[in-house]
PDB file of N, CA and C and ligand atoms in Angstrom:
ATOM      1  N   MET Q   1    -147.201  86.106 -29.717  1.00  0.00           N
ATOM      2  CA  MET Q   1    -147.117  86.412 -31.153  1.00  0.00           C
ATOM      3  C   MET Q   1    -145.640  86.482 -31.569  1.00  0.00           C
ATOM      4  N   THR Q   2    -145.337  85.804 -32.647  1.00  0.00           N
ATOM      5  CA  THR Q   2    -143.962  85.795 -33.135  1.00  0.00           C
ATOM      6  C   THR Q   2    -143.934  86.297 -34.571  1.00  0.00           C
ATOM      7  N   TYR Q   3    -142.969  87.136 -34.867  1.00  0.00           N
ATOM      8  CA  TYR Q   3    -142.816  87.622 -36.240  1.00  0.00           C
ATOM      9  C   TYR Q   3    -141.456  87.204 -36.773  1.00  0.00           C
ATOM     10  N   THR Q   4    -141.380  87.143 -38.088  1.00  0.00           N
ATOM     11  CA  THR Q   4    -140.120  86.808 -38.734  1.00  0.00           C
ATOM     12  C   THR Q   4    -139.440  88.091 -39.204  1.00  0.00           C
ATOM     13  N   VAL Q   5    -138.137  88.157 -38.973  1.00  0.00           N
ATOM     14  CA  VAL Q   5    -137.341  89.286 -39.461  1.00  0.00           C
ATOM     15  C   VAL Q   5    -136.353  88.749 -40.482  1.00  0.00           C
ATOM     16  N   ARG Q   6    -136.308  89.367 -41.639  1.00  0.00           N
ATOM     17  CA  ARG Q   6    -135.336  88.965 -42.650  1.00  0.00           C
ATOM     18  C   ARG Q   6    -134.371  90.129 -42.845  1.00  0.00           C
ATOM     19  N   LEU Q   7    -133.083  89.819 -42.845  1.00  0.00           N
ATOM     20  CA  LEU Q   7    -132.054  90.851 -43.012  1.00  0.00           C
ATOM     21  C   LEU Q   7    -131.504  90.815 -44.427  1.00  0.00           C
ATOM     22  N   LEU Q   8    -131.320  91.969 -44.998  1.00  0.00           N
ATOM     23  CA  LEU Q   8    -130.688  92.087 -46.310  1.00  0.00           C
ATOM     24  C   LEU Q   8    -129.363  92.807 -46.119  1.00  0.00           C
ATOM     25  N   PRO Q   9    -128.353  92.556 -46.913  1.00  0.00           N
ATOM     26  CA  PRO Q   9    -128.388  91.664 -48.076  1.00  0.00           C
ATOM     27  C   PRO Q   9    -128.111  90.193 -47.734  1.00  0.00           C
ATOM     28  N   SER Q  10    -127.909  89.841 -46.456  1.00  0.00           N
ATOM     29  CA  SER Q  10    -127.490  88.469 -46.131  1.00  0.00           C
ATOM     30  C   SER Q  10    -128.617  87.446 -46.278  1.00  0.00           C
ATOM     31  N   ASN Q  11    -129.884  87.942 -46.208  1.00  0.00           N
ATOM     32  CA  ASN Q  11    -131.039  87.053 -46.287  1.00  0.00           C
ATOM     33  C   ASN Q  11    -131.176  86.140 -45.072  1.00  0.00           C
ATOM     34  N   ILE Q  12    -130.529  86.496 -43.980  1.00  0.00           N
ATOM     35  CA  ILE Q  12    -130.654  85.733 -42.736  1.00  0.00           C
ATOM     36  C   ILE Q  12    -132.023  86.035 -42.123  1.00  0.00           C
ATOM     37  N   GLN Q  13    -132.656  84.994 -41.585  1.00  0.00           N
ATOM     38  CA  GLN Q  13    -133.959  85.189 -40.952  1.00  0.00           C
ATOM     39  C   GLN Q  13    -133.914  84.752 -39.499  1.00  0.00           C
ATOM     40  N   PHE Q  14    -134.665  85.443 -38.687  1.00  0.00           N
ATOM     41  CA  PHE Q  14    -134.825  85.010 -37.296  1.00  0.00           C
ATOM     42  C   PHE Q  14    -136.213  85.440 -36.818  1.00  0.00           C
ATOM     43  N   GLU Q  15    -136.592  84.887 -35.661  1.00  0.00           N
ATOM     44  CA  GLU Q  15    -137.925  85.160 -35.116  1.00  0.00           C
ATOM     45  C   GLU Q  15    -137.808  86.181 -33.999  1.00  0.00           C
ATOM     46  N   VAL Q  16    -138.808  87.040 -33.922  1.00  0.00           N
ATOM     47  CA  VAL Q  16    -138.849  87.976 -32.796  1.00  0.00           C
ATOM     48  C   VAL Q  16    -140.200  87.851 -32.114  1.00  0.00           C
ATOM     49  N   GLU Q  17    -140.152  87.737 -30.784  1.00  0.00           N
ATOM     50  CA  GLU Q  17    -141.381  87.585 -30.011  1.00  0.00           C
ATOM     51  C   GLU Q  17    -141.905  88.945 -29.619  1.00  0.00           C
ATOM     52  N   LYS Q  18    -143.194  89.005 -29.356  1.00  0.00           N
ATOM     53  CA  LYS Q  18    -143.796  90.240 -28.870  1.00  0.00           C
ATOM     54  C   LYS Q  18    -143.101  90.636 -27.565  1.00  0.00           C
ATOM     55  N   GLY Q  19    -142.757  91.898 -27.400  1.00  0.00           N
ATOM     56  CA  GLY Q  19    -142.140  92.361 -26.171  1.00  0.00           C
ATOM     57  C   GLY Q  19    -140.633  92.221 -26.149  1.00  0.00           C
ATOM     58  N   GLN Q  20    -140.065  91.715 -27.242  1.00  0.00           N
ATOM     59  CA  GLN Q  20    -138.614  91.538 -27.320  1.00  0.00           C
ATOM     60  C   GLN Q  20    -138.113  92.498 -28.399  1.00  0.00           C
ATOM     61  N   THR Q  21    -136.990  93.160 -28.166  1.00  0.00           N
ATOM     62  CA  THR Q  21    -136.508  94.046 -29.235  1.00  0.00           C
ATOM     63  C   THR Q  21    -135.939  93.203 -30.370  1.00  0.00           C
ATOM     64  N   VAL Q  22    -135.902  93.808 -31.532  1.00  0.00           N
ATOM     65  CA  VAL Q  22    -135.384  93.106 -32.707  1.00  0.00           C
ATOM     66  C   VAL Q  22    -133.930  92.695 -32.462  1.00  0.00           C
ATOM     67  N   LEU Q  23    -133.153  93.585 -31.842  1.00  0.00           N
ATOM     68  CA  LEU Q  23    -131.748  93.244 -31.584  1.00  0.00           C
ATOM     69  C   LEU Q  23    -131.629  92.091 -30.591  1.00  0.00           C
ATOM     70  N   ASP Q  24    -132.387  92.136 -29.499  1.00  0.00           N
ATOM     71  CA  ASP Q  24    -132.331  91.044 -28.516  1.00  0.00           C
ATOM     72  C   ASP Q  24    -132.658  89.709 -29.167  1.00  0.00           C
ATOM     73  N   ALA Q  25    -133.678  89.721 -30.023  1.00  0.00           N
ATOM     74  CA  ALA Q  25    -134.076  88.481 -30.689  1.00  0.00           C
ATOM     75  C   ALA Q  25    -132.932  87.962 -31.552  1.00  0.00           C
ATOM     76  N   ALA Q  26    -132.298  88.858 -32.290  1.00  0.00           N
ATOM     77  CA  ALA Q  26    -131.190  88.452 -33.159  1.00  0.00           C
ATOM     78  C   ALA Q  26    -130.054  87.862 -32.328  1.00  0.00           C
ATOM     79  N   LEU Q  27    -129.681  88.537 -31.252  1.00  0.00           N
ATOM     80  CA  LEU Q  27    -128.542  88.076 -30.446  1.00  0.00           C
ATOM     81  C   LEU Q  27    -128.872  86.753 -29.761  1.00  0.00           C
ATOM     82  N   ASN Q  28    -130.125  86.596 -29.306  1.00  0.00           N
ATOM     83  CA  ASN Q  28    -130.521  85.332 -28.675  1.00  0.00           C
ATOM     84  C   ASN Q  28    -130.422  84.167 -29.642  1.00  0.00           C
ATOM     85  N   GLN Q  29    -130.598  84.471 -30.928  1.00  0.00           N
ATOM     86  CA  GLN Q  29    -130.545  83.402 -31.924  1.00  0.00           C
ATOM     87  C   GLN Q  29    -129.194  83.366 -32.635  1.00  0.00           C
ATOM     88  N   HIS Q  30    -128.197  84.004 -32.024  1.00  0.00           N
ATOM     89  CA  HIS Q  30    -126.823  83.984 -32.518  1.00  0.00           C
ATOM     90  C   HIS Q  30    -126.691  84.539 -33.934  1.00  0.00           C
ATOM     91  N   VAL Q  31    -127.532  85.515 -34.228  1.00  0.00           N
ATOM     92  CA  VAL Q  31    -127.411  86.212 -35.512  1.00  0.00           C
ATOM     93  C   VAL Q  31    -126.453  87.377 -35.279  1.00  0.00           C
ATOM     94  N   SER Q  32    -125.442  87.491 -36.122  1.00  0.00           N
ATOM     95  CA  SER Q  32    -124.506  88.592 -35.899  1.00  0.00           C
ATOM     96  C   SER Q  32    -125.148  89.872 -36.422  1.00  0.00           C
ATOM     97  N   PHE Q  33    -125.497  90.716 -35.495  1.00  0.00           N
ATOM     98  CA  PHE Q  33    -126.210  91.958 -35.788  1.00  0.00           C
ATOM     99  C   PHE Q  33    -125.368  93.084 -35.217  1.00  0.00           C
ATOM    100  N   PRO Q  34    -125.034  94.089 -36.021  1.00  0.00           N
ATOM    101  CA  PRO Q  34    -124.178  95.163 -35.508  1.00  0.00           C
ATOM    102  C   PRO Q  34    -124.823  95.843 -34.293  1.00  0.00           C
ATOM    103  N   HIS Q  35    -124.072  96.032 -33.246  1.00  0.00           N
ATOM    104  CA  HIS Q  35    -124.614  96.719 -32.081  1.00  0.00           C
ATOM    105  C   HIS Q  35    -123.471  97.129 -31.171  1.00  0.00           C
ATOM    106  N   ARG Q  36    -123.749  98.029 -30.272  1.00  0.00           N
ATOM    107  CA  ARG Q  36    -122.782  98.424 -29.253  1.00  0.00           C
ATOM    108  C   ARG Q  36    -123.519  98.766 -27.957  1.00  0.00           C
ATOM    109  N   CYS Q  37    -124.169  99.932 -27.931  1.00  0.00           N
ATOM    110  CA  CYS Q  37    -124.716 100.393 -26.652  1.00  0.00           C
ATOM    111  C   CYS Q  37    -125.990  99.652 -26.214  1.00  0.00           C
ATOM    112  N   GLN Q  38    -126.800  99.227 -27.161  1.00  0.00           N
ATOM    113  CA  GLN Q  38    -128.103  98.590 -26.906  1.00  0.00           C
ATOM    114  C   GLN Q  38    -129.103  99.497 -26.207  1.00  0.00           C
ATOM    115  N   VAL Q  39    -128.844 100.792 -26.174  1.00  0.00           N
ATOM    116  CA  VAL Q  39    -129.815 101.709 -25.564  1.00  0.00           C
ATOM    117  C   VAL Q  39    -130.223 102.851 -26.503  1.00  0.00           C
ATOM    118  N   GLY Q  40    -129.964 102.687 -27.777  1.00  0.00           N
ATOM    119  CA  GLY Q  40    -130.437 103.697 -28.730  1.00  0.00           C
ATOM    120  C   GLY Q  40    -129.560 104.915 -28.848  1.00  0.00           C
ATOM    121  N   ALA Q  41    -128.301 104.826 -28.406  1.00  0.00           N
ATOM    122  CA  ALA Q  41    -127.435 106.012 -28.418  1.00  0.00           C
ATOM    123  C   ALA Q  41    -126.334 105.989 -29.470  1.00  0.00           C
ATOM    124  N   CYS Q  42    -125.821 104.813 -29.809  1.00  0.00           N
ATOM    125  CA  CYS Q  42    -124.602 104.785 -30.636  1.00  0.00           C
ATOM    126  C   CYS Q  42    -124.875 104.702 -32.137  1.00  0.00           C
ATOM    127  N   ALA Q  43    -126.057 104.255 -32.499  1.00  0.00           N
ATOM    128  CA  ALA Q  43    -126.467 104.108 -33.908  1.00  0.00           C
ATOM    129  C   ALA Q  43    -125.744 102.969 -34.628  1.00  0.00           C
ATOM    130  N   ALA Q  44    -125.021 102.130 -33.903  1.00  0.00           N
ATOM    131  CA  ALA Q  44    -124.330 101.000 -34.548  1.00  0.00           C
ATOM    132  C   ALA Q  44    -125.323 100.029 -35.176  1.00  0.00           C
ATOM    133  N   CYS Q  45    -126.493  99.922 -34.586  1.00  0.00           N
ATOM    134  CA  CYS Q  45    -127.484  98.939 -35.073  1.00  0.00           C
ATOM    135  C   CYS Q  45    -128.369  99.497 -36.181  1.00  0.00           C
ATOM    136  N   LEU Q  46    -128.246 100.784 -36.445  1.00  0.00           N
ATOM    137  CA  LEU Q  46    -129.158 101.472 -37.371  1.00  0.00           C
ATOM    138  C   LEU Q  46    -129.252 100.767 -38.723  1.00  0.00           C
ATOM    139  N   CYS Q  47    -130.451 100.538 -39.164  1.00  0.00           N
ATOM    140  CA  CYS Q  47    -130.666  99.962 -40.490  1.00  0.00           C
ATOM    141  C   CYS Q  47    -131.989 100.492 -41.018  1.00  0.00           C
ATOM    142  N   ARG Q  48    -132.342 100.098 -42.211  1.00  0.00           N
ATOM    143  CA  ARG Q  48    -133.562 100.625 -42.814  1.00  0.00           C
ATOM    144  C   ARG Q  48    -134.606  99.542 -42.984  1.00  0.00           C
ATOM    145  N   LYS Q  49    -135.845  99.936 -42.777  1.00  0.00           N
ATOM    146  CA  LYS Q  49    -136.974  99.023 -42.889  1.00  0.00           C
ATOM    147  C   LYS Q  49    -137.450  99.017 -44.333  1.00  0.00           C
ATOM    148  N   VAL Q  50    -137.477  97.826 -44.905  1.00  0.00           N
ATOM    149  CA  VAL Q  50    -137.975  97.685 -46.277  1.00  0.00           C
ATOM    150  C   VAL Q  50    -139.460  97.328 -46.241  1.00  0.00           C
ATOM    151  N   GLU Q  51    -139.824  96.496 -45.273  1.00  0.00           N
ATOM    152  CA  GLU Q  51    -141.223  96.078 -45.123  1.00  0.00           C
ATOM    153  C   GLU Q  51    -141.537  95.924 -43.661  1.00  0.00           C
ATOM    154  N   GLY Q  52    -142.788  96.212 -43.298  1.00  0.00           N
ATOM    155  CA  GLY Q  52    -143.257  95.924 -41.949  1.00  0.00           C
ATOM    156  C   GLY Q  52    -143.388  97.159 -41.085  1.00  0.00           C
ATOM    157  N   GLU Q  53    -143.801  96.914 -39.833  1.00  0.00           N
ATOM    158  CA  GLU Q  53    -144.042  97.987 -38.874  1.00  0.00           C
ATOM    159  C   GLU Q  53    -143.298  97.705 -37.580  1.00  0.00           C
ATOM    160  N   VAL Q  54    -142.717  98.746 -37.005  1.00  0.00           N
ATOM    161  CA  VAL Q  54    -142.094  98.614 -35.682  1.00  0.00           C
ATOM    162  C   VAL Q  54    -142.728  99.624 -34.740  1.00  0.00           C
ATOM    163  N   SER Q  55    -142.573  99.379 -33.443  1.00  0.00           N
ATOM    164  CA  SER Q  55    -143.015 100.368 -32.458  1.00  0.00           C
ATOM    165  C   SER Q  55    -141.896 100.527 -31.436  1.00  0.00           C
ATOM    166  N   TYR Q  56    -141.983 101.587 -30.658  1.00  0.00           N
ATOM    167  CA  TYR Q  56    -140.966 101.884 -29.640  1.00  0.00           C
ATOM    168  C   TYR Q  56    -141.651 102.230 -28.327  1.00  0.00           C
ATOM    169  N   HIS Q  57    -140.995 101.940 -27.223  1.00  0.00           N
ATOM    170  CA  HIS Q  57    -141.469 102.466 -25.949  1.00  0.00           C
ATOM    171  C   HIS Q  57    -141.078 103.923 -25.861  1.00  0.00           C
ATOM    172  N   LEU Q  58    -139.854 104.211 -26.305  1.00  0.00           N
ATOM    173  CA  LEU Q  58    -139.362 105.588 -26.352  1.00  0.00           C
ATOM    174  C   LEU Q  58    -138.964 105.868 -27.790  1.00  0.00           C
ATOM    175  N   GLU Q  59    -139.591 106.818 -28.424  1.00  0.00           N
ATOM    176  CA  GLU Q  59    -139.258 107.103 -29.824  1.00  0.00           C
ATOM    177  C   GLU Q  59    -137.788 107.501 -29.938  1.00  0.00           C
ATOM    178  N   PRO Q  60    -137.058 106.888 -30.863  1.00  0.00           N
ATOM    179  CA  PRO Q  60    -135.654 107.254 -31.016  1.00  0.00           C
ATOM    180  C   PRO Q  60    -135.528 108.630 -31.679  1.00  0.00           C
ATOM    181  N   MET Q  61    -134.341 109.194 -31.583  1.00  0.00           N
ATOM    182  CA  MET Q  61    -134.135 110.520 -32.145  1.00  0.00           C
ATOM    183  C   MET Q  61    -133.844 110.415 -33.631  1.00  0.00           C
ATOM    184  N   LEU Q  62    -134.887 110.477 -34.410  1.00  0.00           N
ATOM    185  CA  LEU Q  62    -134.772 110.446 -35.862  1.00  0.00           C
ATOM    186  C   LEU Q  62    -135.522 111.657 -36.397  1.00  0.00           C
ATOM    187  N   THR Q  63    -134.957 112.279 -37.424  1.00  0.00           N
ATOM    188  CA  THR Q  63    -135.678 113.388 -38.049  1.00  0.00           C
ATOM    189  C   THR Q  63    -136.857 112.820 -38.831  1.00  0.00           C
ATOM    190  N   GLU Q  64    -137.784 113.702 -39.205  1.00  0.00           N
ATOM    191  CA  GLU Q  64    -138.921 113.232 -40.000  1.00  0.00           C
ATOM    192  C   GLU Q  64    -138.450 112.588 -41.290  1.00  0.00           C
ATOM    193  N   ARG Q  65    -137.411 113.189 -41.846  1.00  0.00           N
ATOM    194  CA  ARG Q  65    -136.897 112.662 -43.103  1.00  0.00           C
ATOM    195  C   ARG Q  65    -136.321 111.251 -42.899  1.00  0.00           C
ATOM    196  N   GLU Q  66    -135.570 111.080 -41.816  1.00  0.00           N
ATOM    197  CA  GLU Q  66    -135.002 109.751 -41.532  1.00  0.00           C
ATOM    198  C   GLU Q  66    -136.108 108.723 -41.306  1.00  0.00           C
ATOM    199  N   GLN Q  67    -137.159 109.157 -40.606  1.00  0.00           N
ATOM    200  CA  GLN Q  67    -138.289 108.241 -40.399  1.00  0.00           C
ATOM    201  C   GLN Q  67    -138.929 107.876 -41.729  1.00  0.00           C
ATOM    202  N   ALA Q  68    -139.079 108.881 -42.597  1.00  0.00           N
ATOM    203  CA  ALA Q  68    -139.690 108.634 -43.910  1.00  0.00           C
ATOM    204  C   ALA Q  68    -138.809 107.693 -44.728  1.00  0.00           C
ATOM    205  N   GLU Q  69    -137.506 107.766 -44.507  1.00  0.00           N
ATOM    206  CA  GLU Q  69    -136.590 106.888 -45.247  1.00  0.00           C
ATOM    207  C   GLU Q  69    -136.553 105.478 -44.646  1.00  0.00           C
ATOM    208  N   GLY Q  70    -137.214 105.318 -43.491  1.00  0.00           N
ATOM    209  CA  GLY Q  70    -137.357 103.979 -42.913  1.00  0.00           C
ATOM    210  C   GLY Q  70    -136.271 103.598 -41.921  1.00  0.00           C
ATOM    211  N   TRP Q  71    -135.463 104.551 -41.447  1.00  0.00           N
ATOM    212  CA  TRP Q  71    -134.403 104.197 -40.500  1.00  0.00           C
ATOM    213  C   TRP Q  71    -135.005 103.718 -39.185  1.00  0.00           C
ATOM    214  N   VAL Q  72    -134.460 102.637 -38.663  1.00  0.00           N
ATOM    215  CA  VAL Q  72    -134.937 102.114 -37.381  1.00  0.00           C
ATOM    216  C   VAL Q  72    -133.744 101.788 -36.472  1.00  0.00           C
ATOM    217  N   PHE Q  73    -134.027 101.810 -35.163  1.00  0.00           N
ATOM    218  CA  PHE Q  73    -133.039 101.427 -34.143  1.00  0.00           C
ATOM    219  C   PHE Q  73    -133.453 100.051 -33.620  1.00  0.00           C
ATOM    220  N   PRO Q  74    -132.904  98.984 -34.158  1.00  0.00           N
ATOM    221  CA  PRO Q  74    -133.337  97.647 -33.745  1.00  0.00           C
ATOM    222  C   PRO Q  74    -133.140  97.353 -32.260  1.00  0.00           C
ATOM    223  N   CYS Q  75    -132.207  98.042 -31.590  1.00  0.00           N
ATOM    224  CA  CYS Q  75    -132.027  97.777 -30.162  1.00  0.00           C
ATOM    225  C   CYS Q  75    -133.184  98.342 -29.345  1.00  0.00           C
ATOM    226  N   GLN Q  76    -134.010  99.186 -29.969  1.00  0.00           N
ATOM    227  CA  GLN Q  76    -135.156  99.792 -29.276  1.00  0.00           C
ATOM    228  C   GLN Q  76    -136.488  99.393 -29.896  1.00  0.00           C
ATOM    229  N   ALA Q  77    -136.426  98.758 -31.056  1.00  0.00           N
ATOM    230  CA  ALA Q  77    -137.650  98.543 -31.841  1.00  0.00           C
ATOM    231  C   ALA Q  77    -138.295  97.200 -31.539  1.00  0.00           C
ATOM    232  N   PHE Q  78    -139.618  97.223 -31.443  1.00  0.00           N
ATOM    233  CA  PHE Q  78    -140.425  96.014 -31.300  1.00  0.00           C
ATOM    234  C   PHE Q  78    -141.147  95.775 -32.621  1.00  0.00           C
ATOM    235  N   ALA Q  79    -141.183  94.539 -33.051  1.00  0.00           N
ATOM    236  CA  ALA Q  79    -141.841  94.216 -34.317  1.00  0.00           C
ATOM    237  C   ALA Q  79    -143.355  94.236 -34.119  1.00  0.00           C
ATOM    238  N   GLU Q  80    -144.043  94.842 -35.044  1.00  0.00           N
ATOM    239  CA  GLU Q  80    -145.515  94.830 -35.040  1.00  0.00           C
ATOM    240  C   GLU Q  80    -146.042  94.039 -36.228  1.00  0.00           C
ATOM    241  N   SER Q  81    -145.121  93.469 -37.008  1.00  0.00           N
ATOM    242  CA  SER Q  81    -145.486  92.658 -38.171  1.00  0.00           C
ATOM    243  C   SER Q  81    -144.206  91.929 -38.575  1.00  0.00           C
ATOM    244  N   HIS Q  82    -144.291  91.086 -39.585  1.00  0.00           N
ATOM    245  CA  HIS Q  82    -143.062  90.530 -40.146  1.00  0.00           C
ATOM    246  C   HIS Q  82    -142.252  91.697 -40.703  1.00  0.00           C
ATOM    247  N   LEU Q  83    -140.926  91.567 -40.629  1.00  0.00           N
ATOM    248  CA  LEU Q  83    -140.077  92.686 -41.049  1.00  0.00           C
ATOM    249  C   LEU Q  83    -139.038  92.250 -42.066  1.00  0.00           C
ATOM    250  N   VAL Q  84    -138.707  93.162 -42.948  1.00  0.00           N
ATOM    251  CA  VAL Q  84    -137.517  93.024 -43.790  1.00  0.00           C
ATOM    252  C   VAL Q  84    -136.685  94.273 -43.511  1.00  0.00           C
ATOM    253  N   LEU Q  85    -135.444  94.046 -43.071  1.00  0.00           N
ATOM    254  CA  LEU Q  85    -134.541  95.156 -42.744  1.00  0.00           C
ATOM    255  C   LEU Q  85    -133.316  95.073 -43.633  1.00  0.00           C
ATOM    256  N   THR Q  86    -132.778  96.220 -44.004  1.00  0.00           N
ATOM    257  CA  THR Q  86    -131.605  96.192 -44.860  1.00  0.00           C
ATOM    258  C   THR Q  86    -130.459  97.035 -44.273  1.00  0.00           C
ATOM    259  N   PHE Q  87    -129.255  96.506 -44.495  1.00  0.00           N
ATOM    260  CA  PHE Q  87    -128.047  97.255 -44.127  1.00  0.00           C
ATOM    261  C   PHE Q  87    -127.409  97.870 -45.363  1.00  0.00           C
ATOM    262  N   GLU Q  88    -128.078  97.711 -46.523  1.00  0.00           N
ATOM    263  CA  GLU Q  88    -127.544  98.321 -47.736  1.00  0.00           C
ATOM    264  C   GLU Q  88    -127.844  99.797 -47.702  1.00  0.00           C
ATOM    265  N   GLU Q  89    -127.017 100.561 -48.369  1.00  0.00           N
ATOM    266  CA  GLU Q  89    -127.226 102.023 -48.436  1.00  0.00           C
ATOM    267  C   GLU Q  89    -128.504 102.351 -49.173  1.00  0.00           C
TER     268      GLU Q  89
HETATM  269  S1  FES D 101    -126.913  99.398 -30.342  1.00  0.00           S
HETATM  270 FE1  FES D 101    -126.475 101.463 -30.033  1.00  0.00          FE
HETATM  271  S2  FES D 101    -128.138 102.467 -30.963  1.00  0.00           S
HETATM  272 FE2  FES D 101    -128.657 100.392 -31.135  1.00  0.00          FE
END
C-alpha cells in the first residue's frame, strides 16, 4: 500500500510505502525534509498534520494539546492514509 504525502507550503508531493516512515520516504525520494536525529528526539522534523492519519510504533512525547493541534514526528510516523503536512505556523 502506498500513500501520497503533500507538504505545505511548498506543495511538494512524494509517496510513502506501508512500513516506511514519512521521513525515510521523503529522503529516499530526495525531498528536502528538515531532520536531524531521526529517532524522535530533536523535533527538527516536527510539522502539523492538515489531513490524514498517522500511526507510531512508539508514541512520541506530545501533550494532548499538541496531539489535538496535529503535531507529528515524521521520523517516527507511518502513514495510514494520504497525508497533507504543513510547516507553516
Ligand atoms: S528528526 Fe529528530 S525528531 Fe524527527
